[in-house]
Coordinates of C-alpha atoms in Angstrom, one line a residue:
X4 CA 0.0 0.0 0.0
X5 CA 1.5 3.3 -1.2
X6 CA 1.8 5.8 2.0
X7 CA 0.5 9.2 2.1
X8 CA 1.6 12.1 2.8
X9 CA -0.5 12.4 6.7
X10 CA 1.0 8.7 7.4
X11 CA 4.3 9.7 6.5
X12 CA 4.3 12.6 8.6
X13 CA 3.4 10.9 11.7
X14 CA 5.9 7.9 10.9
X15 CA 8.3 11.4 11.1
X16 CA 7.3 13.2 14.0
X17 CA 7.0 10.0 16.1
X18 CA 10.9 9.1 14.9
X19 CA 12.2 13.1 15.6
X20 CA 10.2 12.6 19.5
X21 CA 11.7 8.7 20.0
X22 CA 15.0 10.3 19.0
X23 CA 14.4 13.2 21.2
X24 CA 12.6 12.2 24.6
X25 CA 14.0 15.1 27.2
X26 CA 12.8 17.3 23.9
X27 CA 9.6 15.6 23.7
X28 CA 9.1 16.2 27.5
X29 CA 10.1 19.8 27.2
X30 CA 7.0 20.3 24.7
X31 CA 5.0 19.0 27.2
X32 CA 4.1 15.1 26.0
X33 CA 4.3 12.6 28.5
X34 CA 4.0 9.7 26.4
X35 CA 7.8 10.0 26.6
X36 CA 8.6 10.6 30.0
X37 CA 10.2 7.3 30.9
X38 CA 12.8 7.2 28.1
X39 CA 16.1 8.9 27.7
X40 CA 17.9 9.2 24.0
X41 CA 20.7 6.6 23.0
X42 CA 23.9 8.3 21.7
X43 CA 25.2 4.9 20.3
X44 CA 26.5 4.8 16.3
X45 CA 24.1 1.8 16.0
X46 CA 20.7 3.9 17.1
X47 CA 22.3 6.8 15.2
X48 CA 22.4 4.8 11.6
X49 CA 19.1 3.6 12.3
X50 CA 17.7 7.0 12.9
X51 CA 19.8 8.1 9.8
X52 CA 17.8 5.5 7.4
X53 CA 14.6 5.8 8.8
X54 CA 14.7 9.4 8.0
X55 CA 16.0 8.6 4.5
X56 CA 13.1 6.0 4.2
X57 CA 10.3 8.7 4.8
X58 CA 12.1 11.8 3.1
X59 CA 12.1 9.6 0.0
X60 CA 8.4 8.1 0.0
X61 CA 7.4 11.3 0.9
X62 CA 9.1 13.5 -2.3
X63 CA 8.1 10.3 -4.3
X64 CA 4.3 11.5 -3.8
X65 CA 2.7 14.2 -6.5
X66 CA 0.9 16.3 -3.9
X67 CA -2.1 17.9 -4.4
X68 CA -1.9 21.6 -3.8
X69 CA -3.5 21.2 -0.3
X70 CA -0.8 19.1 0.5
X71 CA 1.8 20.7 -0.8
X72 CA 3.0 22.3 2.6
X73 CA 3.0 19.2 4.7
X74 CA 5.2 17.6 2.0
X75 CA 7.7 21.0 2.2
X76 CA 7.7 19.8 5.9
X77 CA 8.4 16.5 5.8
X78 CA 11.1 17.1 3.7
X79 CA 12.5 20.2 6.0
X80 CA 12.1 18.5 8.9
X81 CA 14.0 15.4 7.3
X82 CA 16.8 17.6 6.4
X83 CA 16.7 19.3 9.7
X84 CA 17.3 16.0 11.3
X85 CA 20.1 14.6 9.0
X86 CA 21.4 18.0 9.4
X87 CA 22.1 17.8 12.8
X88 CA 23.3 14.5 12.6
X89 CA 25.9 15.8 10.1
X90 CA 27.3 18.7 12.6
X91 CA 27.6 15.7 14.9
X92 CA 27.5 18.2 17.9
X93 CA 27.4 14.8 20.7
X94 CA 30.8 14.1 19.3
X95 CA 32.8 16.7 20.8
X96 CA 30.4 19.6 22.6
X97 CA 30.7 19.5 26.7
X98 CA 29.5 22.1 28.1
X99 CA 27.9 23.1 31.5
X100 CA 24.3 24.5 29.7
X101 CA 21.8 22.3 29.3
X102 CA 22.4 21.7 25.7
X103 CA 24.1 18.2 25.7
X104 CA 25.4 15.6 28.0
X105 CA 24.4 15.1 31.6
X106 CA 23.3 18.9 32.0
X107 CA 20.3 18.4 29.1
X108 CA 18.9 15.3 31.8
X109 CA 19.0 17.9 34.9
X110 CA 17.3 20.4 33.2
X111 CA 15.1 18.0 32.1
X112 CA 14.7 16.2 35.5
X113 CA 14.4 19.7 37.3
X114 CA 11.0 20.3 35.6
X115 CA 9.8 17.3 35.6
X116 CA 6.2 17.2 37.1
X117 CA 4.8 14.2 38.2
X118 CA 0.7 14.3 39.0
X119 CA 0.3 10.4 38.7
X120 CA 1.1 7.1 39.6
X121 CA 1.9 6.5 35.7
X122 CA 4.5 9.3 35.4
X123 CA 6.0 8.0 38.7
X124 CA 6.7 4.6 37.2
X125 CA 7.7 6.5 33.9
X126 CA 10.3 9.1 36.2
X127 CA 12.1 6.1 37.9
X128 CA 12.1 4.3 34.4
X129 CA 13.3 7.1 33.2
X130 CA 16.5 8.0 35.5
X131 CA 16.9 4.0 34.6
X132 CA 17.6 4.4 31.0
X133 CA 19.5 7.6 31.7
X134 CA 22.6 5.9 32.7
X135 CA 23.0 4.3 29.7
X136 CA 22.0 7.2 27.4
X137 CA 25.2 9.1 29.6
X138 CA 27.5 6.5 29.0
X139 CA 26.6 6.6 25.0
X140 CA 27.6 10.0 25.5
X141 CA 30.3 9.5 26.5
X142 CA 32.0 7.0 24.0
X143 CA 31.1 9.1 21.1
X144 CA 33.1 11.9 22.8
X145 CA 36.1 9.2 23.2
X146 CA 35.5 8.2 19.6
X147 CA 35.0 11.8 18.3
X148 CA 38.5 13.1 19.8
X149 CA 39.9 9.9 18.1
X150 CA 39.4 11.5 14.9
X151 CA 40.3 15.0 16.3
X152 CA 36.8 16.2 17.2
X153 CA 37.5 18.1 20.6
X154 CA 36.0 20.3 22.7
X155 CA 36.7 23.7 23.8
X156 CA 38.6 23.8 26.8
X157 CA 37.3 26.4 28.4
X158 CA 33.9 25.2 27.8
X159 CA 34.7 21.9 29.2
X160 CA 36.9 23.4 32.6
X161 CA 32.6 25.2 33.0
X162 CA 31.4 21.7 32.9
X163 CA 33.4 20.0 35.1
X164 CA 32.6 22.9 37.6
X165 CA 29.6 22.4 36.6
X166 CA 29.6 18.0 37.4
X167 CA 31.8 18.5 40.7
X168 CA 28.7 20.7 42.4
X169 CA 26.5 18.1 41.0
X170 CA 28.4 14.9 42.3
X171 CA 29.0 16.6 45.3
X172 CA 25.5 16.1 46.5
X173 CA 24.7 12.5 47.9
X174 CA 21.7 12.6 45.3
X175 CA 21.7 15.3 43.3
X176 CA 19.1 17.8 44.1
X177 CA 17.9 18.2 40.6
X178 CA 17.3 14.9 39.9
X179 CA 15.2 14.5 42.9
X180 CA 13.3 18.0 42.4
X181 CA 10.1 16.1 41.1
X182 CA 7.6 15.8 44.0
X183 CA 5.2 12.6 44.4
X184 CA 1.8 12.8 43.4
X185 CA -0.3 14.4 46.2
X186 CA -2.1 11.9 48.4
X187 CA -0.3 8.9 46.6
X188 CA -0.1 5.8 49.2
X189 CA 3.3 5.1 47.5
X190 CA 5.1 8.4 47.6
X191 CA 7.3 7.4 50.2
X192 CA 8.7 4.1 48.8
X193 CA 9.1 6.0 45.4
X194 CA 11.1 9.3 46.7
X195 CA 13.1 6.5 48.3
X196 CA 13.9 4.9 45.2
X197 CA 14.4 8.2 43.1
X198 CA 17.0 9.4 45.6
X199 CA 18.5 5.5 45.2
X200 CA 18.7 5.6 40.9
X201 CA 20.4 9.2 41.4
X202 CA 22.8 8.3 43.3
X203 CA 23.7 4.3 42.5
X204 CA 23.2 4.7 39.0
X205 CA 22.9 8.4 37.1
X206 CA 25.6 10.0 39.3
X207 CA 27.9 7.5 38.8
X208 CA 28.0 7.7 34.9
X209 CA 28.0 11.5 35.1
X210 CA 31.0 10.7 37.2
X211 CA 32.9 8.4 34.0
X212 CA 31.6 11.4 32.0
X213 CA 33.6 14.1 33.8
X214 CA 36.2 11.6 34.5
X215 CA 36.8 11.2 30.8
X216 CA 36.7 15.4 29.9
X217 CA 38.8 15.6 32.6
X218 CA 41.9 12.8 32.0
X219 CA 41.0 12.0 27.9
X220 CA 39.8 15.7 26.3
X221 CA 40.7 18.5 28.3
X222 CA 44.5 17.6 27.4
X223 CA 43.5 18.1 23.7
X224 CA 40.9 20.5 23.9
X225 CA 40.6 23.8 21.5
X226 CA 42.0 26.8 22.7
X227 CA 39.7 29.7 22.3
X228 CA 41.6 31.0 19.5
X229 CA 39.9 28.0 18.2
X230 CA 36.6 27.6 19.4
X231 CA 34.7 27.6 16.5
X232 CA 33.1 24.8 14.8
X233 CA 35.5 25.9 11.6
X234 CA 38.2 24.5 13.4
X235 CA 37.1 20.6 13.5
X236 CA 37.6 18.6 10.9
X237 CA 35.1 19.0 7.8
X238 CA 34.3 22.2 9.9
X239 CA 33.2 24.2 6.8
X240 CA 30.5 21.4 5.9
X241 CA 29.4 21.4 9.6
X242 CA 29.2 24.8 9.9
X243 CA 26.6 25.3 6.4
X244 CA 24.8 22.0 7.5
X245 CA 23.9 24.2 10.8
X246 CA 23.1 27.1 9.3
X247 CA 20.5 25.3 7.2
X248 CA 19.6 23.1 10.1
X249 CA 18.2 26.5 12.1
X250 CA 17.5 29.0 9.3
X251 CA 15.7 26.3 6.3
X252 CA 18.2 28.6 3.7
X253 CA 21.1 27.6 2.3
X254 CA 23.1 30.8 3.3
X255 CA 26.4 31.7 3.7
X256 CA 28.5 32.3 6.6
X257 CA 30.0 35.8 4.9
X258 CA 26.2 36.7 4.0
X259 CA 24.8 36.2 7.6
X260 CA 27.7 38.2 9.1
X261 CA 26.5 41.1 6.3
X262 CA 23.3 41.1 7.4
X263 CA 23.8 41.0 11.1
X264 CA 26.4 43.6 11.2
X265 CA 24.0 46.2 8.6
X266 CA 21.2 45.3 11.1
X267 CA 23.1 46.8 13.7
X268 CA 24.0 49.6 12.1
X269 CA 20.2 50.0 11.5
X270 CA 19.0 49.6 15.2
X271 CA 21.7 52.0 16.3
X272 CA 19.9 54.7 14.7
X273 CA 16.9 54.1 16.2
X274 CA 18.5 53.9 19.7
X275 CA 19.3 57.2 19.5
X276 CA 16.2 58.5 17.7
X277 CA 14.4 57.0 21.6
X278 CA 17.0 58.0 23.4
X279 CA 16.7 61.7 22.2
X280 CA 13.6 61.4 23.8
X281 CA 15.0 61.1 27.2
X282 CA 18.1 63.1 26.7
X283 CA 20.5 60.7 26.2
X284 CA 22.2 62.4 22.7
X285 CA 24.7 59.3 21.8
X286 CA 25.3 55.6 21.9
X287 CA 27.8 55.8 24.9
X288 CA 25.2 57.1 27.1
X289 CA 22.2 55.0 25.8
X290 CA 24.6 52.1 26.6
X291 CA 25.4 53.3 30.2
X292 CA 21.9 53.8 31.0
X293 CA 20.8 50.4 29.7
X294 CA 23.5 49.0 31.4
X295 CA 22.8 51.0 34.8
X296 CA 19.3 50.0 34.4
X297 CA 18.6 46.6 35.7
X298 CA 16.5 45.4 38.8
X299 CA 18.6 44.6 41.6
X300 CA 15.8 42.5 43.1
X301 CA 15.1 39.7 40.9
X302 CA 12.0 39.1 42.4
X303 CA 10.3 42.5 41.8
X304 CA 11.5 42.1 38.4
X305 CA 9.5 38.4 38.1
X306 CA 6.3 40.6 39.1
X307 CA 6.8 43.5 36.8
X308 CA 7.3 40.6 33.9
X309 CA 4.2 39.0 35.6
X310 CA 2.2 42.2 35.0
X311 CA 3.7 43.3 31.5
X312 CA 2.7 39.5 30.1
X313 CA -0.9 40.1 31.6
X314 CA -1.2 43.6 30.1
X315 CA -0.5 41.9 26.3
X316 CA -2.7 38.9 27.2
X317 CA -5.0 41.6 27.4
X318 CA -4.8 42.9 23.7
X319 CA -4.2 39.2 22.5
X320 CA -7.2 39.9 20.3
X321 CA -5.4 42.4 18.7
X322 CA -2.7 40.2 17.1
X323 CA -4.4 37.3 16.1
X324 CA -8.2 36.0 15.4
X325 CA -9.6 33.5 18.2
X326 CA -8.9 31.0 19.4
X327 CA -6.8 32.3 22.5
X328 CA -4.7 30.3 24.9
X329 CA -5.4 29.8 28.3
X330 CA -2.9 32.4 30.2
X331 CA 1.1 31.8 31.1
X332 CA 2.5 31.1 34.6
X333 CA 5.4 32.8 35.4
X334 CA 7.5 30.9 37.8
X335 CA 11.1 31.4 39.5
X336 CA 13.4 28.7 37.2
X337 CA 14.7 25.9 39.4
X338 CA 18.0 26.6 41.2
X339 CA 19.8 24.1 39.4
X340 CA 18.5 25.6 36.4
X341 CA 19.6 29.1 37.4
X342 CA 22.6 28.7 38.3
X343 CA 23.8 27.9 35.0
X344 CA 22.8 31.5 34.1
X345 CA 20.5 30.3 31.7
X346 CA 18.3 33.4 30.1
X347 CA 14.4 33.6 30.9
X348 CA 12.4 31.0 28.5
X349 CA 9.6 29.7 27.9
X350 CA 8.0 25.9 27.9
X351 CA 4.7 24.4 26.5
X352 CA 1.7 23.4 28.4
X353 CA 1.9 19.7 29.2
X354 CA -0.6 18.1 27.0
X355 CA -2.3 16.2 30.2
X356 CA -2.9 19.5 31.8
X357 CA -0.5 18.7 35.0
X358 CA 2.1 21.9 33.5
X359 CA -0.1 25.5 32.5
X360 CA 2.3 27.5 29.4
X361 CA 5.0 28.9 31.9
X362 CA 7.6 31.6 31.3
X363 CA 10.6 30.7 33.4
X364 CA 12.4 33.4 35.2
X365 CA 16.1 33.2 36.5
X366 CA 16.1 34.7 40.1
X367 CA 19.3 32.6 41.0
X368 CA 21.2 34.5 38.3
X369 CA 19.6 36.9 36.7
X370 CA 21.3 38.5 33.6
X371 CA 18.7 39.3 30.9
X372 CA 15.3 40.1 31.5
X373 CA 15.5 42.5 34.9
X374 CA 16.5 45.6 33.3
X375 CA 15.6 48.1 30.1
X376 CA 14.6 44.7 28.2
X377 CA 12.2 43.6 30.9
X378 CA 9.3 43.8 29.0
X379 CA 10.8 43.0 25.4
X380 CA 11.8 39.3 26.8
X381 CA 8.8 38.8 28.3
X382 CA 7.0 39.4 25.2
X383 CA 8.8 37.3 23.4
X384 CA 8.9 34.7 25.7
X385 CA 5.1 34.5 26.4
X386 CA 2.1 36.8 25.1
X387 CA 2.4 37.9 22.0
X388 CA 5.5 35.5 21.6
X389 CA 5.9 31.9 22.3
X390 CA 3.4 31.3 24.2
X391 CA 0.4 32.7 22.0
X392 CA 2.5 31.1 19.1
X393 CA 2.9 27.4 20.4
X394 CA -0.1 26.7 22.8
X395 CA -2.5 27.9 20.7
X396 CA -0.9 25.4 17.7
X397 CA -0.7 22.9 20.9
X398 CA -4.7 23.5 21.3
X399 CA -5.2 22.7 17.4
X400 CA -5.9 19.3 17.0
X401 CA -7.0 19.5 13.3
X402 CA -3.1 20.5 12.4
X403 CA -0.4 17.2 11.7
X404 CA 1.2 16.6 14.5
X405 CA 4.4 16.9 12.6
X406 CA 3.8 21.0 12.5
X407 CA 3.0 20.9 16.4
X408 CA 5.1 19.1 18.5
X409 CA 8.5 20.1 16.5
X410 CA 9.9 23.2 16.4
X411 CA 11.6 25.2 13.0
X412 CA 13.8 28.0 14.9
X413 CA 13.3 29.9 12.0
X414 CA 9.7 30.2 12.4
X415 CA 9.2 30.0 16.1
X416 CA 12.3 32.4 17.5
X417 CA 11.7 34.4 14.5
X418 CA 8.1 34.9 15.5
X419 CA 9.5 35.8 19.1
X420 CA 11.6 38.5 17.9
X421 CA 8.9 39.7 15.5
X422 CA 6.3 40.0 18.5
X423 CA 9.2 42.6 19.9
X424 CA 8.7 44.7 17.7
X425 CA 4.8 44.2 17.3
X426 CA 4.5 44.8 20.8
X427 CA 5.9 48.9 20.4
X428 CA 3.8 48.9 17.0
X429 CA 0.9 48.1 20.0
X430 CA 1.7 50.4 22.4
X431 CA 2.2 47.5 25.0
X432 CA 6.2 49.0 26.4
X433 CA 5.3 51.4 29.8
X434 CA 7.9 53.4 29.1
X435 CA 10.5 54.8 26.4
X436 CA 13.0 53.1 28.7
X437 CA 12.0 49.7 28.0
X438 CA 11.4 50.7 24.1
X439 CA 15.3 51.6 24.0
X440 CA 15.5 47.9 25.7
X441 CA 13.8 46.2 23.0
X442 CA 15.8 47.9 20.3
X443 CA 19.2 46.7 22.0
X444 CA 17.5 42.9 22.5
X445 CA 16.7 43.5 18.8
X446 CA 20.6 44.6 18.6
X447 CA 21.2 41.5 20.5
X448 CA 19.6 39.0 18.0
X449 CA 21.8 41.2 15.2
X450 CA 25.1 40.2 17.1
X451 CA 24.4 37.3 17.4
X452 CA 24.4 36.7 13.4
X453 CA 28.0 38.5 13.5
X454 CA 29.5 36.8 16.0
X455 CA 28.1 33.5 15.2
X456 CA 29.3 33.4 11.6
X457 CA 32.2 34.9 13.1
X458 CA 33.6 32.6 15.3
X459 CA 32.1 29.0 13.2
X460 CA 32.7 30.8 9.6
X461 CA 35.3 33.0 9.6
X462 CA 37.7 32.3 12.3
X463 CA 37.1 34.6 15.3
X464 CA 38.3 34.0 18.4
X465 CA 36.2 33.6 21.6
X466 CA 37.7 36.4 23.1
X467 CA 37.1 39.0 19.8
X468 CA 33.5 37.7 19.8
X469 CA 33.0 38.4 23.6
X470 CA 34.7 42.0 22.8
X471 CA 32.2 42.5 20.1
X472 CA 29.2 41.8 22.1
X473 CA 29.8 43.6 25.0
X474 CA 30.6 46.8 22.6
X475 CA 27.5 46.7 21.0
X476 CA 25.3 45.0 23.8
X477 CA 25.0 47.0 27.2
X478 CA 24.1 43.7 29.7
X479 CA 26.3 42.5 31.9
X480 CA 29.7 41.1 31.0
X481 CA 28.6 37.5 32.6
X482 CA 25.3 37.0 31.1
X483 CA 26.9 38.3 27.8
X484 CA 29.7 35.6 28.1
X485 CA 27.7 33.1 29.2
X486 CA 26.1 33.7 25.5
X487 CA 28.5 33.8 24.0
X488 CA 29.6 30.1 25.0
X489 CA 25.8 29.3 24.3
X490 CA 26.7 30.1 20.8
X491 CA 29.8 28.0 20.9
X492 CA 28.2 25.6 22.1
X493 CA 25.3 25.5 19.4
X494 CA 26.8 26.6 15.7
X495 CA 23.9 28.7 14.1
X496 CA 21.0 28.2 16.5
X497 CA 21.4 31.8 17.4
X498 CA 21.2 32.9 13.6
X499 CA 17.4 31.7 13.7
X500 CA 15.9 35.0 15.5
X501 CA 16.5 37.5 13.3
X502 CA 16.5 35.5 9.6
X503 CA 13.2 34.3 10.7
X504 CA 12.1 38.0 11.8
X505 CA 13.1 39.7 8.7
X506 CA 11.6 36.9 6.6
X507 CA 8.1 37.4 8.6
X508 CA 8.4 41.4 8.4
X509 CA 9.0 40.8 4.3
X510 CA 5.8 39.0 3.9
X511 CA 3.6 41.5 6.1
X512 CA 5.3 44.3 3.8
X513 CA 4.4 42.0 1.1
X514 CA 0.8 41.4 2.0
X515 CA 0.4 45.0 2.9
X516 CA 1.3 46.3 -0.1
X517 CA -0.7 43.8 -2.5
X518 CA -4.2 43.8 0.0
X519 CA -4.1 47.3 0.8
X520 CA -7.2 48.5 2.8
X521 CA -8.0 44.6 3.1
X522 CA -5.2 43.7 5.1
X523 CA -5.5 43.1 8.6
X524 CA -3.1 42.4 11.3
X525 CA -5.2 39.3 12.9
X526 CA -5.3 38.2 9.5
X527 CA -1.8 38.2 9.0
X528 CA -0.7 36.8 12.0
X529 CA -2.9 34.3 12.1
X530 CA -1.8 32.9 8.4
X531 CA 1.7 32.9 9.8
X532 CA 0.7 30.7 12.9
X533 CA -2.3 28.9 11.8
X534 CA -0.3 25.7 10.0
X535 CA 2.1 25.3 12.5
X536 CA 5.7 25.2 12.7
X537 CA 7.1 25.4 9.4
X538 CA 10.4 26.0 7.2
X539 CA 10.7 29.9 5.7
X540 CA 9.9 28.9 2.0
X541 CA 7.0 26.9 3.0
X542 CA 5.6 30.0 5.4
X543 CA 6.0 32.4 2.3
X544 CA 3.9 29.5 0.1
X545 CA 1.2 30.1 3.1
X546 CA 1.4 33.4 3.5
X547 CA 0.5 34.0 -0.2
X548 CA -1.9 31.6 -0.5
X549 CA -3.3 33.8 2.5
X550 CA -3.0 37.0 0.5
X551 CA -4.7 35.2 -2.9
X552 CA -7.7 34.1 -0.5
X553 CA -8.3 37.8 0.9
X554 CA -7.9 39.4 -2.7
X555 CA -10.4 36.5 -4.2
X556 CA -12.6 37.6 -1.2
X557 CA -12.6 33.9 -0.3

């Protein structure tokens, strides 16, 4: 029997989630809560041909136009995957953030929730499989620096840090965050045997984990002279395979580091056109102001993100047609969490209901989202950003589930940065303050195309990207360098904000000018979130079929 374009696409998002578990978690499905991924070259291959299976049955299929944009995801998604199998980023990245190795299972495990006796079972079962998923780890990071795939040592000295605190806990706190079901007669025996798996049999392959970065890589590990991706073998093939892994285009380092560094030029202007308004007259001063301007009480910052969030849940009419998401929690990250320094974020509602749409806030160590951007990352982060974006696709059961529980960067962070903006052309910043601070976290998303490209395309150094940053970007050094290794960390993830942005802002200028008096903001927006998550050229192939409907009055 000849498959069809629906049955392929589940065949592909059930694959991408099996790969992917702590991912699949993170959107908020626990039908894979008591799995953990497997790092091995033999699951690997497998993944690798089952994704060339369905990418070729799927572009073997003539589509019929309704179609046509599932097919364009199949075959994004599929290239997404083999992609990032291609950068082979498990073969030589340690680092401390929650972005591979033991640190992506804390995260994980630290907001975990656990509302019944199934998901219990599924946690224990879970830190179970774990050990084994760490220890495949592991051996491809053995096997990687083999063939001269290394990490960067300064990267790797954060994560040892980083697996010292964590070992130095009888059972590490994080992995034993998740409370027992309320009222649950077994609650007792099962904390007992969470605290007994962290300790007898996760910590102790986190252990051969640091052991290894610590006696087999750190002696060969990249200076920072040579931290970029560049610098690996096949490091110019890696590099382009992650550009197109988080953009969907086939660009060009040189052409991203162009456009980030004439979007900065661009946003400076309009810095000081707001901060005329306040008498601040040049860069330097708008920069000492931002810089001067952040919360020193983390909590009182949380609120004031509480209340700007509630304020644009409030116009959520505004930007897109019905129907609207129940509301985000904000909620203090996890300390385990927060001490990594990771940046405010956002995660899905958990489709059982046991988890609201909640944007995380970093009171441990708070570097972005207490000052002059307050309200810009909140935005993004929740109403009219991720969370209006993704729970409201979550809530669509008629969309593939292909376009709902997987993410194109392009298309969601460049939907987050759009909302930014949208949310001045609202009138939802209090103050001309926080409008300068959006226009720098708009700066920010520039930078991060120039020193991205920089370091993985064109040989920069960790050091000169740091410099450039904390010219152009007035947050503090720490949070800034914390980024920076982010970025490092994860070749051309951070490119995704503002390619994505730009591509949305063309096709609004493009709609605008072909409907005229017939175009509509809700309208808009809602064509651009209404199939999902999808790759750039297949959003401009909705957005026009959008613009064809409204002209033909359809």
């Amino acid at each position: 029997m000849t498959p069809t374009l629906p049955a392929l696409a589940d065949e592909l998002v059930e694959a991408v989630l099996r790969n992917d578990p702590f991912g699949a978690s993170q959107f908020g499905l626990p039908q894979y809560d008591a799995f953990a991924p497997d790092a091995s070259p033999a699951a690997e291959a497998a993944y690798r041909a089952e994704l060339t299976r369905i990418g070729d049955a799927a572009a073997g299929i003539l589509a019929d136009p309704a179609d046509t944009v599932l097919q364009a995801a199949i075959a994004s998604t599929v290239r997404a995957e083999l992609n990032t199998l291609d950068v082979g980023e498990v073969d030589f990245t340690v680092t401390a953030l929650p972005l591979s190795g033991p640190p992506v299972l804390f995260s994980t495990a630290a907001s975990t929730v656990v509302p019944d006796e199934q998901s219990a079972q599924a946690y224990l079962a879970r830190l179970t499989a774990s050990a084994h998923w760490i220890d495949t780890v592991t051996d491809r990071l053995r096997a990687g620096a083999a063939r001269g795939l290394t990490p960067v040592r300064s990267l790797a000295e954060n994560a040892l840090s980083w697996a010292d605190a964590v070992l130095g806990e009888p059972a590490p706190a994080a992995l034993t965050a998740p409370a027992a079901p309320q009222g649950w007669d077994g609650a007792e025996a099962w904390r007992a045997e969470v605290h007994r798996l962290a300790a007898e049999v996760v910590s102790p392959a986190v252990r051969r984990w640091r052991d290894l970065v610590a006696q087999e890589l750190l002696p060969v590990a990249r200076d920072d002279d040579h931290a970029g991706i560049g610098h690996l073998p096949d490091g110019e093939a890696r590099y382009l395979a992650a550009i197109e892994r988080h953009t969907t285009l086939p660009l060009t380092p040189q052409e991203l580091h162009e456009t980030g560094l004439t979007a900065v030029r661009e946003l400076e202007e309009r810095a000081l056109v707001l901060g005329a308004r306040i008498g601040l007259d040049d860069l330097p001063a708008i920069r000492a102001a931002v810089a001067a301007g952040a919360d020193p009480d983390p909590e009182a910052a949380m609120e004031r993100a509480r209340v700007a969030i509630l304020r644009a849940e409030a116009r959520a009419a505004d930007v897109i047609d019905p129907p609207l998401p129940d509301p985000c929690v904000v909620s203090p990250m996890p300390d385990t969490v927060g001490r990594s320094g990771m940046a405010p974020h956002y995660t899905l509602p958990r489709a059982d209901g046991s988890r609201p749409g909640t944007y995380w806030f970093n009171t441990v160590v708070p570097g972005m989202g207490v000052g002059w951007e307050l309200e810009a990352v909140a935005f993004h982060e929740a109403v009219p950003g991720h969370h209006l974006q993704l729970a409201r696709a979550q809530a669509d059961t008629s969309l593939p589930r292909l376009v709902t529980q997987t993410l194109v960067n392009a298309h969601a962070e460049g939907w987050g940065l759009y909302t930014e903006r949208l949310a001045g052309e609202l009138g939802l910043y209090s103050s001309v303050q926080q409008e300068i601070g959006a226009v720098f976290m708009e700066m920010h998303r520039a930078a991060r195309l120039v020193v991205d490209s920089g370091v993985h395309g064109l040989g920069w150094s960790r050091q000169k990207a740091r410099g450039y940053l904390v010219d152009h970007i007035p947050v503090s050094r720490d949070f800034l360098f914390a980024e920076m290794d982010r970025y490092i960390a994860w070749p051309g993830q951070a490119l995704a904000y503002l390619v994505g942005q730009q591509e949305i802002l063309r096709l609004r200028d493009e709609a605008r000018a072909t409907l005229g008096e017939k175009f509509t903001l809700q309208g808009f927006h809602s064509a651009v979130l209404e199939s999902g998550s999808l790759p750039l050229p297949a959003l401009q192939v909705v957005v026009r079929r959008w613009i064809e409907g409204v002209t033909a009055g359809v």
